CSV table of C-alpha atoms in Angstrom, one decimal:
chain,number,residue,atom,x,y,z
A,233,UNK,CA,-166.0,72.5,-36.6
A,234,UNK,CA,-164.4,72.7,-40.4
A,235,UNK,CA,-164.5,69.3,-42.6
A,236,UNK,CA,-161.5,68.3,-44.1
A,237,UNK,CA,-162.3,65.4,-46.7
A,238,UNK,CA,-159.8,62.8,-47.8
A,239,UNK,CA,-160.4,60.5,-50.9
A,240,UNK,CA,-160.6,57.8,-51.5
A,241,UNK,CA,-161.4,56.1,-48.4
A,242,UNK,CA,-159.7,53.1,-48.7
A,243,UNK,CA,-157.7,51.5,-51.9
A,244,UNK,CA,-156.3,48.4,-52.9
A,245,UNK,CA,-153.3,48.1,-55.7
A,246,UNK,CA,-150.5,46.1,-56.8
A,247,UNK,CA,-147.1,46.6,-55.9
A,248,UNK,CA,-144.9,48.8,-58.3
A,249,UNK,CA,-148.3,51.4,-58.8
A,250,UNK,CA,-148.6,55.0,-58.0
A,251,UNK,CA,-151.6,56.1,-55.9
A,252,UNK,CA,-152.5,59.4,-55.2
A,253,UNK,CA,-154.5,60.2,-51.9
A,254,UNK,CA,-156.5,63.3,-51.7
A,255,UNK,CA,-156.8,66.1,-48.8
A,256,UNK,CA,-160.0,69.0,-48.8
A,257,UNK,CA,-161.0,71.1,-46.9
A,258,UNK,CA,-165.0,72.0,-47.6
A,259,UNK,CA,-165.4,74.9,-46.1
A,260,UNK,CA,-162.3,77.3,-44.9
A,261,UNK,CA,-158.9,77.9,-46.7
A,262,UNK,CA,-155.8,76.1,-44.9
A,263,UNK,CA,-152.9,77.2,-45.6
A,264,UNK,CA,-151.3,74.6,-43.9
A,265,UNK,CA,-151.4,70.9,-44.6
A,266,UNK,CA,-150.1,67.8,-42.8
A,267,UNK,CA,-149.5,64.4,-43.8
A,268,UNK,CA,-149.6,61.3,-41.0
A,269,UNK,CA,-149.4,57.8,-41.3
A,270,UNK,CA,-150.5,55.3,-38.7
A,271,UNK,CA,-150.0,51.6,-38.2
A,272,UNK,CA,-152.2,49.0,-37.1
A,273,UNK,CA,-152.2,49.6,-33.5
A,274,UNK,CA,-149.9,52.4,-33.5
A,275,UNK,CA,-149.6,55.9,-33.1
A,276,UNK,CA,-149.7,59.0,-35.5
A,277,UNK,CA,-146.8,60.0,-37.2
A,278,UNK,CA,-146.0,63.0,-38.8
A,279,UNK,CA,-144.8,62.4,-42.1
A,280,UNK,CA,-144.6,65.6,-43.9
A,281,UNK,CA,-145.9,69.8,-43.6
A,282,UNK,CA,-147.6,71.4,-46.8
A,283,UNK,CA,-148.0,74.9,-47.3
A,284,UNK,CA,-150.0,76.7,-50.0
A,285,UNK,CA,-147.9,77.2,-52.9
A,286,UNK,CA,-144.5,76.1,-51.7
A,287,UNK,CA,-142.6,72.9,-51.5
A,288,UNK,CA,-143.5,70.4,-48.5
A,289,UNK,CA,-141.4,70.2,-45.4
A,290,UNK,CA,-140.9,66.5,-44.8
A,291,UNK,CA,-139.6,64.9,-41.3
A,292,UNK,CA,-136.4,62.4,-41.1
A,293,UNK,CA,-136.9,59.6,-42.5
A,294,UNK,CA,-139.4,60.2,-44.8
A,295,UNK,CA,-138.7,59.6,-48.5
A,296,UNK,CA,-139.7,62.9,-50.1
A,297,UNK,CA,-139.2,60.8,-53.8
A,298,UNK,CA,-141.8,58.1,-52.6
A,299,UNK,CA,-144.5,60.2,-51.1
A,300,UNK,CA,-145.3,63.2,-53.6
A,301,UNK,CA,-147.3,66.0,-51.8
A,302,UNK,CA,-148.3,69.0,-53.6
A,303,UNK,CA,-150.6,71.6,-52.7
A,304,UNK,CA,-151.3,73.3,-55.6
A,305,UNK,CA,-154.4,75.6,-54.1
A,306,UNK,CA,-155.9,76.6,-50.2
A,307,UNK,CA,-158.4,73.6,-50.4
A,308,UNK,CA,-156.2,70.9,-51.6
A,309,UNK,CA,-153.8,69.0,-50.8
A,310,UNK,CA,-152.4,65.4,-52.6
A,311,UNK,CA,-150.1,62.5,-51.5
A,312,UNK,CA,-149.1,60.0,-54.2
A,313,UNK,CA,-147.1,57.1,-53.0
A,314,UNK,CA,-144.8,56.6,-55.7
A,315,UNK,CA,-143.8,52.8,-56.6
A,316,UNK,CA,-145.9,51.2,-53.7
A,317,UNK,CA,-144.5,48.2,-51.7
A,318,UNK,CA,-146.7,46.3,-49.3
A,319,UNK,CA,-144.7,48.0,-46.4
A,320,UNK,CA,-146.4,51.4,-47.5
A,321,UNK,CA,-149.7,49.5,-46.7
A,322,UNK,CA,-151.1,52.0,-43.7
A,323,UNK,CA,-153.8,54.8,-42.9
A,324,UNK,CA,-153.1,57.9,-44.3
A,325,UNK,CA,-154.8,60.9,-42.5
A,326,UNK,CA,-154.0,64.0,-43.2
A,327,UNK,CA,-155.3,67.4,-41.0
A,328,UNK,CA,-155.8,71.0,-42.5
A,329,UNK,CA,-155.4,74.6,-40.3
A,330,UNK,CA,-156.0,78.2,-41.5
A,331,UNK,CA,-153.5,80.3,-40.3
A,332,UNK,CA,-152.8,79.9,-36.5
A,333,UNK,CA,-156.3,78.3,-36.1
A,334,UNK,CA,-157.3,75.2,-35.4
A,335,UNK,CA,-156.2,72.1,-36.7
A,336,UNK,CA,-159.0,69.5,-38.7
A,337,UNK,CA,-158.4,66.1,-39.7
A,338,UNK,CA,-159.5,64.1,-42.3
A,339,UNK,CA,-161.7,60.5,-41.7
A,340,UNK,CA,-158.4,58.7,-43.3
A,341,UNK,CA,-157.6,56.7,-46.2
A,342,UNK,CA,-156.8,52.9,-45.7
A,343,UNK,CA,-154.0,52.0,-48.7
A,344,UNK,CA,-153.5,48.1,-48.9
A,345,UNK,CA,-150.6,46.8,-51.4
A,346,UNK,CA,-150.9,43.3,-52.9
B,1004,UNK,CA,-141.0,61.8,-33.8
B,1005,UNK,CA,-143.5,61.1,-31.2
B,1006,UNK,CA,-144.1,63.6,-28.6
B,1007,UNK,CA,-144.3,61.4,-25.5
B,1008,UNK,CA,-145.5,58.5,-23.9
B,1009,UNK,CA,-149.7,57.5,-23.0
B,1010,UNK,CA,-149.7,55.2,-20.3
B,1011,UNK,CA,-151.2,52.6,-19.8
B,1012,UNK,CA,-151.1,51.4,-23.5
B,1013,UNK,CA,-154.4,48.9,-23.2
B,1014,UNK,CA,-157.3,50.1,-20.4
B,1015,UNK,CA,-160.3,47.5,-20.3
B,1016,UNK,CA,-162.9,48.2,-17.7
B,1017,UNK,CA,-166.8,47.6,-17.0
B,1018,UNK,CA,-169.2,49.9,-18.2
B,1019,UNK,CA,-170.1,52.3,-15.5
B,1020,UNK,CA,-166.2,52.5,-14.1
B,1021,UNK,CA,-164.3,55.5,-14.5
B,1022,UNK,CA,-160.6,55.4,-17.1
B,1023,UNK,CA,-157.8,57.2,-16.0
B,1024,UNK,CA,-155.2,57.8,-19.1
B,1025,UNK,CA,-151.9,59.7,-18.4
B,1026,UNK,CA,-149.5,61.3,-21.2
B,1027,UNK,CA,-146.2,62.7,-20.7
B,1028,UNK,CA,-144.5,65.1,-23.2
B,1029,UNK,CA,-141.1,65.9,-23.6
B,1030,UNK,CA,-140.8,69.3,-24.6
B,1031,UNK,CA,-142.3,73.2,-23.6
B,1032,UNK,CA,-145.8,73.3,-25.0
B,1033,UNK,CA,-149.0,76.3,-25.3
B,1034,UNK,CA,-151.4,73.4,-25.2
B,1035,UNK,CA,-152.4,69.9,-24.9
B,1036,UNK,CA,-155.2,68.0,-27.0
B,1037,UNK,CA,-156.8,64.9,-26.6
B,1038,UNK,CA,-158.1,62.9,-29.5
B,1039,UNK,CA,-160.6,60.2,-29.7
B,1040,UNK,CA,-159.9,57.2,-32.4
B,1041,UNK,CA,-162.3,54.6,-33.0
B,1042,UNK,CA,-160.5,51.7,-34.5
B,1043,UNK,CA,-159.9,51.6,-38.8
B,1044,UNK,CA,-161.6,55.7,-38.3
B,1045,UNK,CA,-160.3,59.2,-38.3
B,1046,UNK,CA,-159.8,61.8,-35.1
B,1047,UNK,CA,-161.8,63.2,-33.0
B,1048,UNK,CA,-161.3,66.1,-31.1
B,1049,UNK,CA,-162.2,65.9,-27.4
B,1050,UNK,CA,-160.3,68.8,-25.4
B,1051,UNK,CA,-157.6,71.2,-25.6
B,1052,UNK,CA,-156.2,72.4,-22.1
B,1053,UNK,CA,-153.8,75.4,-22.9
B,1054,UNK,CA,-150.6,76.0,-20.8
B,1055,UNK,CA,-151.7,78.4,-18.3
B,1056,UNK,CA,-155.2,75.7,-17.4
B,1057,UNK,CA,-155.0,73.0,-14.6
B,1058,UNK,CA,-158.0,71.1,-15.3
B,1059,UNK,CA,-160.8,71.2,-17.6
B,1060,UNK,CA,-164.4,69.9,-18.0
B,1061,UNK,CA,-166.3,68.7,-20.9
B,1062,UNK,CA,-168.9,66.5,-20.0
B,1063,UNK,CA,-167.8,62.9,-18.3
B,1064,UNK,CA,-164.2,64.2,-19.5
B,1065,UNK,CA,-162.1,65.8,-17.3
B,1066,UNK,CA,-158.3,66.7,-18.3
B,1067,UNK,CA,-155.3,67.8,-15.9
B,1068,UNK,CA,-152.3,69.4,-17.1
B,1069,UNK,CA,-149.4,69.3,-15.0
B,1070,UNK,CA,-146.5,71.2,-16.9
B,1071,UNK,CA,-143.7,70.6,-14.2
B,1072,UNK,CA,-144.0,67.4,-14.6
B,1073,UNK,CA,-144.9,67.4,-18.6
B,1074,UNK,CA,-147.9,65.3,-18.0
B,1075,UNK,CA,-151.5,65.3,-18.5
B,1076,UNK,CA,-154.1,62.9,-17.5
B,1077,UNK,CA,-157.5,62.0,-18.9
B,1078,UNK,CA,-160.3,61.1,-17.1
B,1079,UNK,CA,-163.8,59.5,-18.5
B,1080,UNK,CA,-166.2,59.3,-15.9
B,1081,UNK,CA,-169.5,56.7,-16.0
B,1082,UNK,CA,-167.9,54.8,-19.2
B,1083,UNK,CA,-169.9,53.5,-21.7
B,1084,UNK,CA,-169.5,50.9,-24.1
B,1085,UNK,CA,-169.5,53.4,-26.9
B,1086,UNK,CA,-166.4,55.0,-25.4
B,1087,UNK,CA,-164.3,52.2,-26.5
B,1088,UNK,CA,-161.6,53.2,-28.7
B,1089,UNK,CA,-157.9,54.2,-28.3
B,1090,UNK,CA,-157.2,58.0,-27.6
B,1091,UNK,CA,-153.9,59.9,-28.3
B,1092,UNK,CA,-152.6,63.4,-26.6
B,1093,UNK,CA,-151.4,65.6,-29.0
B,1094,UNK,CA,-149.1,68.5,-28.8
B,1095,UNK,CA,-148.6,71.8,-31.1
B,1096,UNK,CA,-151.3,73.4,-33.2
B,1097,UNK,CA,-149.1,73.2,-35.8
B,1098,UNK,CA,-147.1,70.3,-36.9
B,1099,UNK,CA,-149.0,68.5,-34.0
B,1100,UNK,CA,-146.8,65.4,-32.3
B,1101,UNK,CA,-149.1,62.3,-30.7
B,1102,UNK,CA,-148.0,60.1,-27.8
B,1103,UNK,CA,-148.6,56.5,-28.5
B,1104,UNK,CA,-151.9,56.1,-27.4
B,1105,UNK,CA,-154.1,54.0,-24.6
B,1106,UNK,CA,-156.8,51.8,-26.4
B,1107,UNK,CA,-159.7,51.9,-23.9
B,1108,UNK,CA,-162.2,48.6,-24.0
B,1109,UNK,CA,-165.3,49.0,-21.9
B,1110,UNK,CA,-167.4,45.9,-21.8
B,1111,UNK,CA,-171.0,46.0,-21.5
């Protein structure tokens, strides 16, 4: 199957910072991104739907100010949690599709704020 | 919002025993996938069952799909301790909605 790439793995900040999370896919063009966050011991949730070129489609509840997504180009996609809290502390996966084709997810990124 | 519902939420069984895992849905689907999560990792894709399938195979996995009742059921035959991990049903091949999950432990 495709590789989709997320980076970095895992990251550590302070409370107040930005961090931005990154989303590739290596080897096909996906026009279609998507964000999730999981819980310790919890589900996937579907935070937010990225197209190519246009703005992201984000689901209730989800602060489109406080998670930042762009994607700028067919082979990346970004999330930068604005002004992180410890309750943003999660695992960020996100998953990447060419049109109508299968969807590929990314190995994760663990964000822990102090 | 989540699709549905995995039951039974925690599964712990000897090596060698079969795991049963059922998910329900809540709304009209094309397909069904089941995803493997080892714990602190990323997804991996075991089997899609499309609308129109019953049951499928894949190796010591076998899926059912019963769409009157908006249910599916996973089935890992001969379990290994290597099969430990929680695994999540996943509607949509787009915006694609998971049910809560069963964390399978198979001691050795």
């Amino acid at each position: 199957g495709a590789v989709v790439s997320q980076h970095p793995s895992w990251v550590i900040c302070k409370s107040g910072t930005s961090v931005k999370i990154e989303c590739r896919s290596l080897d096909f063009q996906a026009t279609t991104m998507f964000w999730y966050r999981q819980f310790p011991k919890q589900s996937l949730m579907l935070m937010a739907t990225s197209n190519e070129g246009s703005k992201a489609t984000y689901e209730q509840g989800v602060e489109k100010d406080k998670f930042l997504i762009n994607h700028a180009s067919l082979t990346l996609s970004t999330l930068t949690v604005t002004s992180a809290h410890p309750e943003d502390s999660s695992f960020y996966i996100c998953s990447a599709r060419e049109t109508y084709n299968e969807q590929f997810f990314g190995p994760g990124t663990r964000l822990t704020v102090l | 919002s989540q699709q549905g519902e995995e039951d039974p939420q925690a599964l712990s069984i000897q090596e060698g025993e079969n795991a049963t895992m059922n998910c329900s849905y809540k709304t009209s689907i094309n397909n069904l996938q089941w995803y493997r999560q080892n714990s602190g990792r990323g997804l991996v894709h075991l089997i899609l069952i499309r609308s129109n399938e019953r049951e499928k195979h894949s190796g010591r996995l076998r899926v059912t799909l019963d769409t009157s009742k908006k249910s599916s059921s996973l089935l890992i035959t001969a379990s290994r301790a290597a099969d430990t991990a929680s695994y999540f049903c996943a509607t949509g091949l787009g915006d694609m909605r998971f049910g809560a999950g069963t964390r399978l432990t198979v001691k050795p």
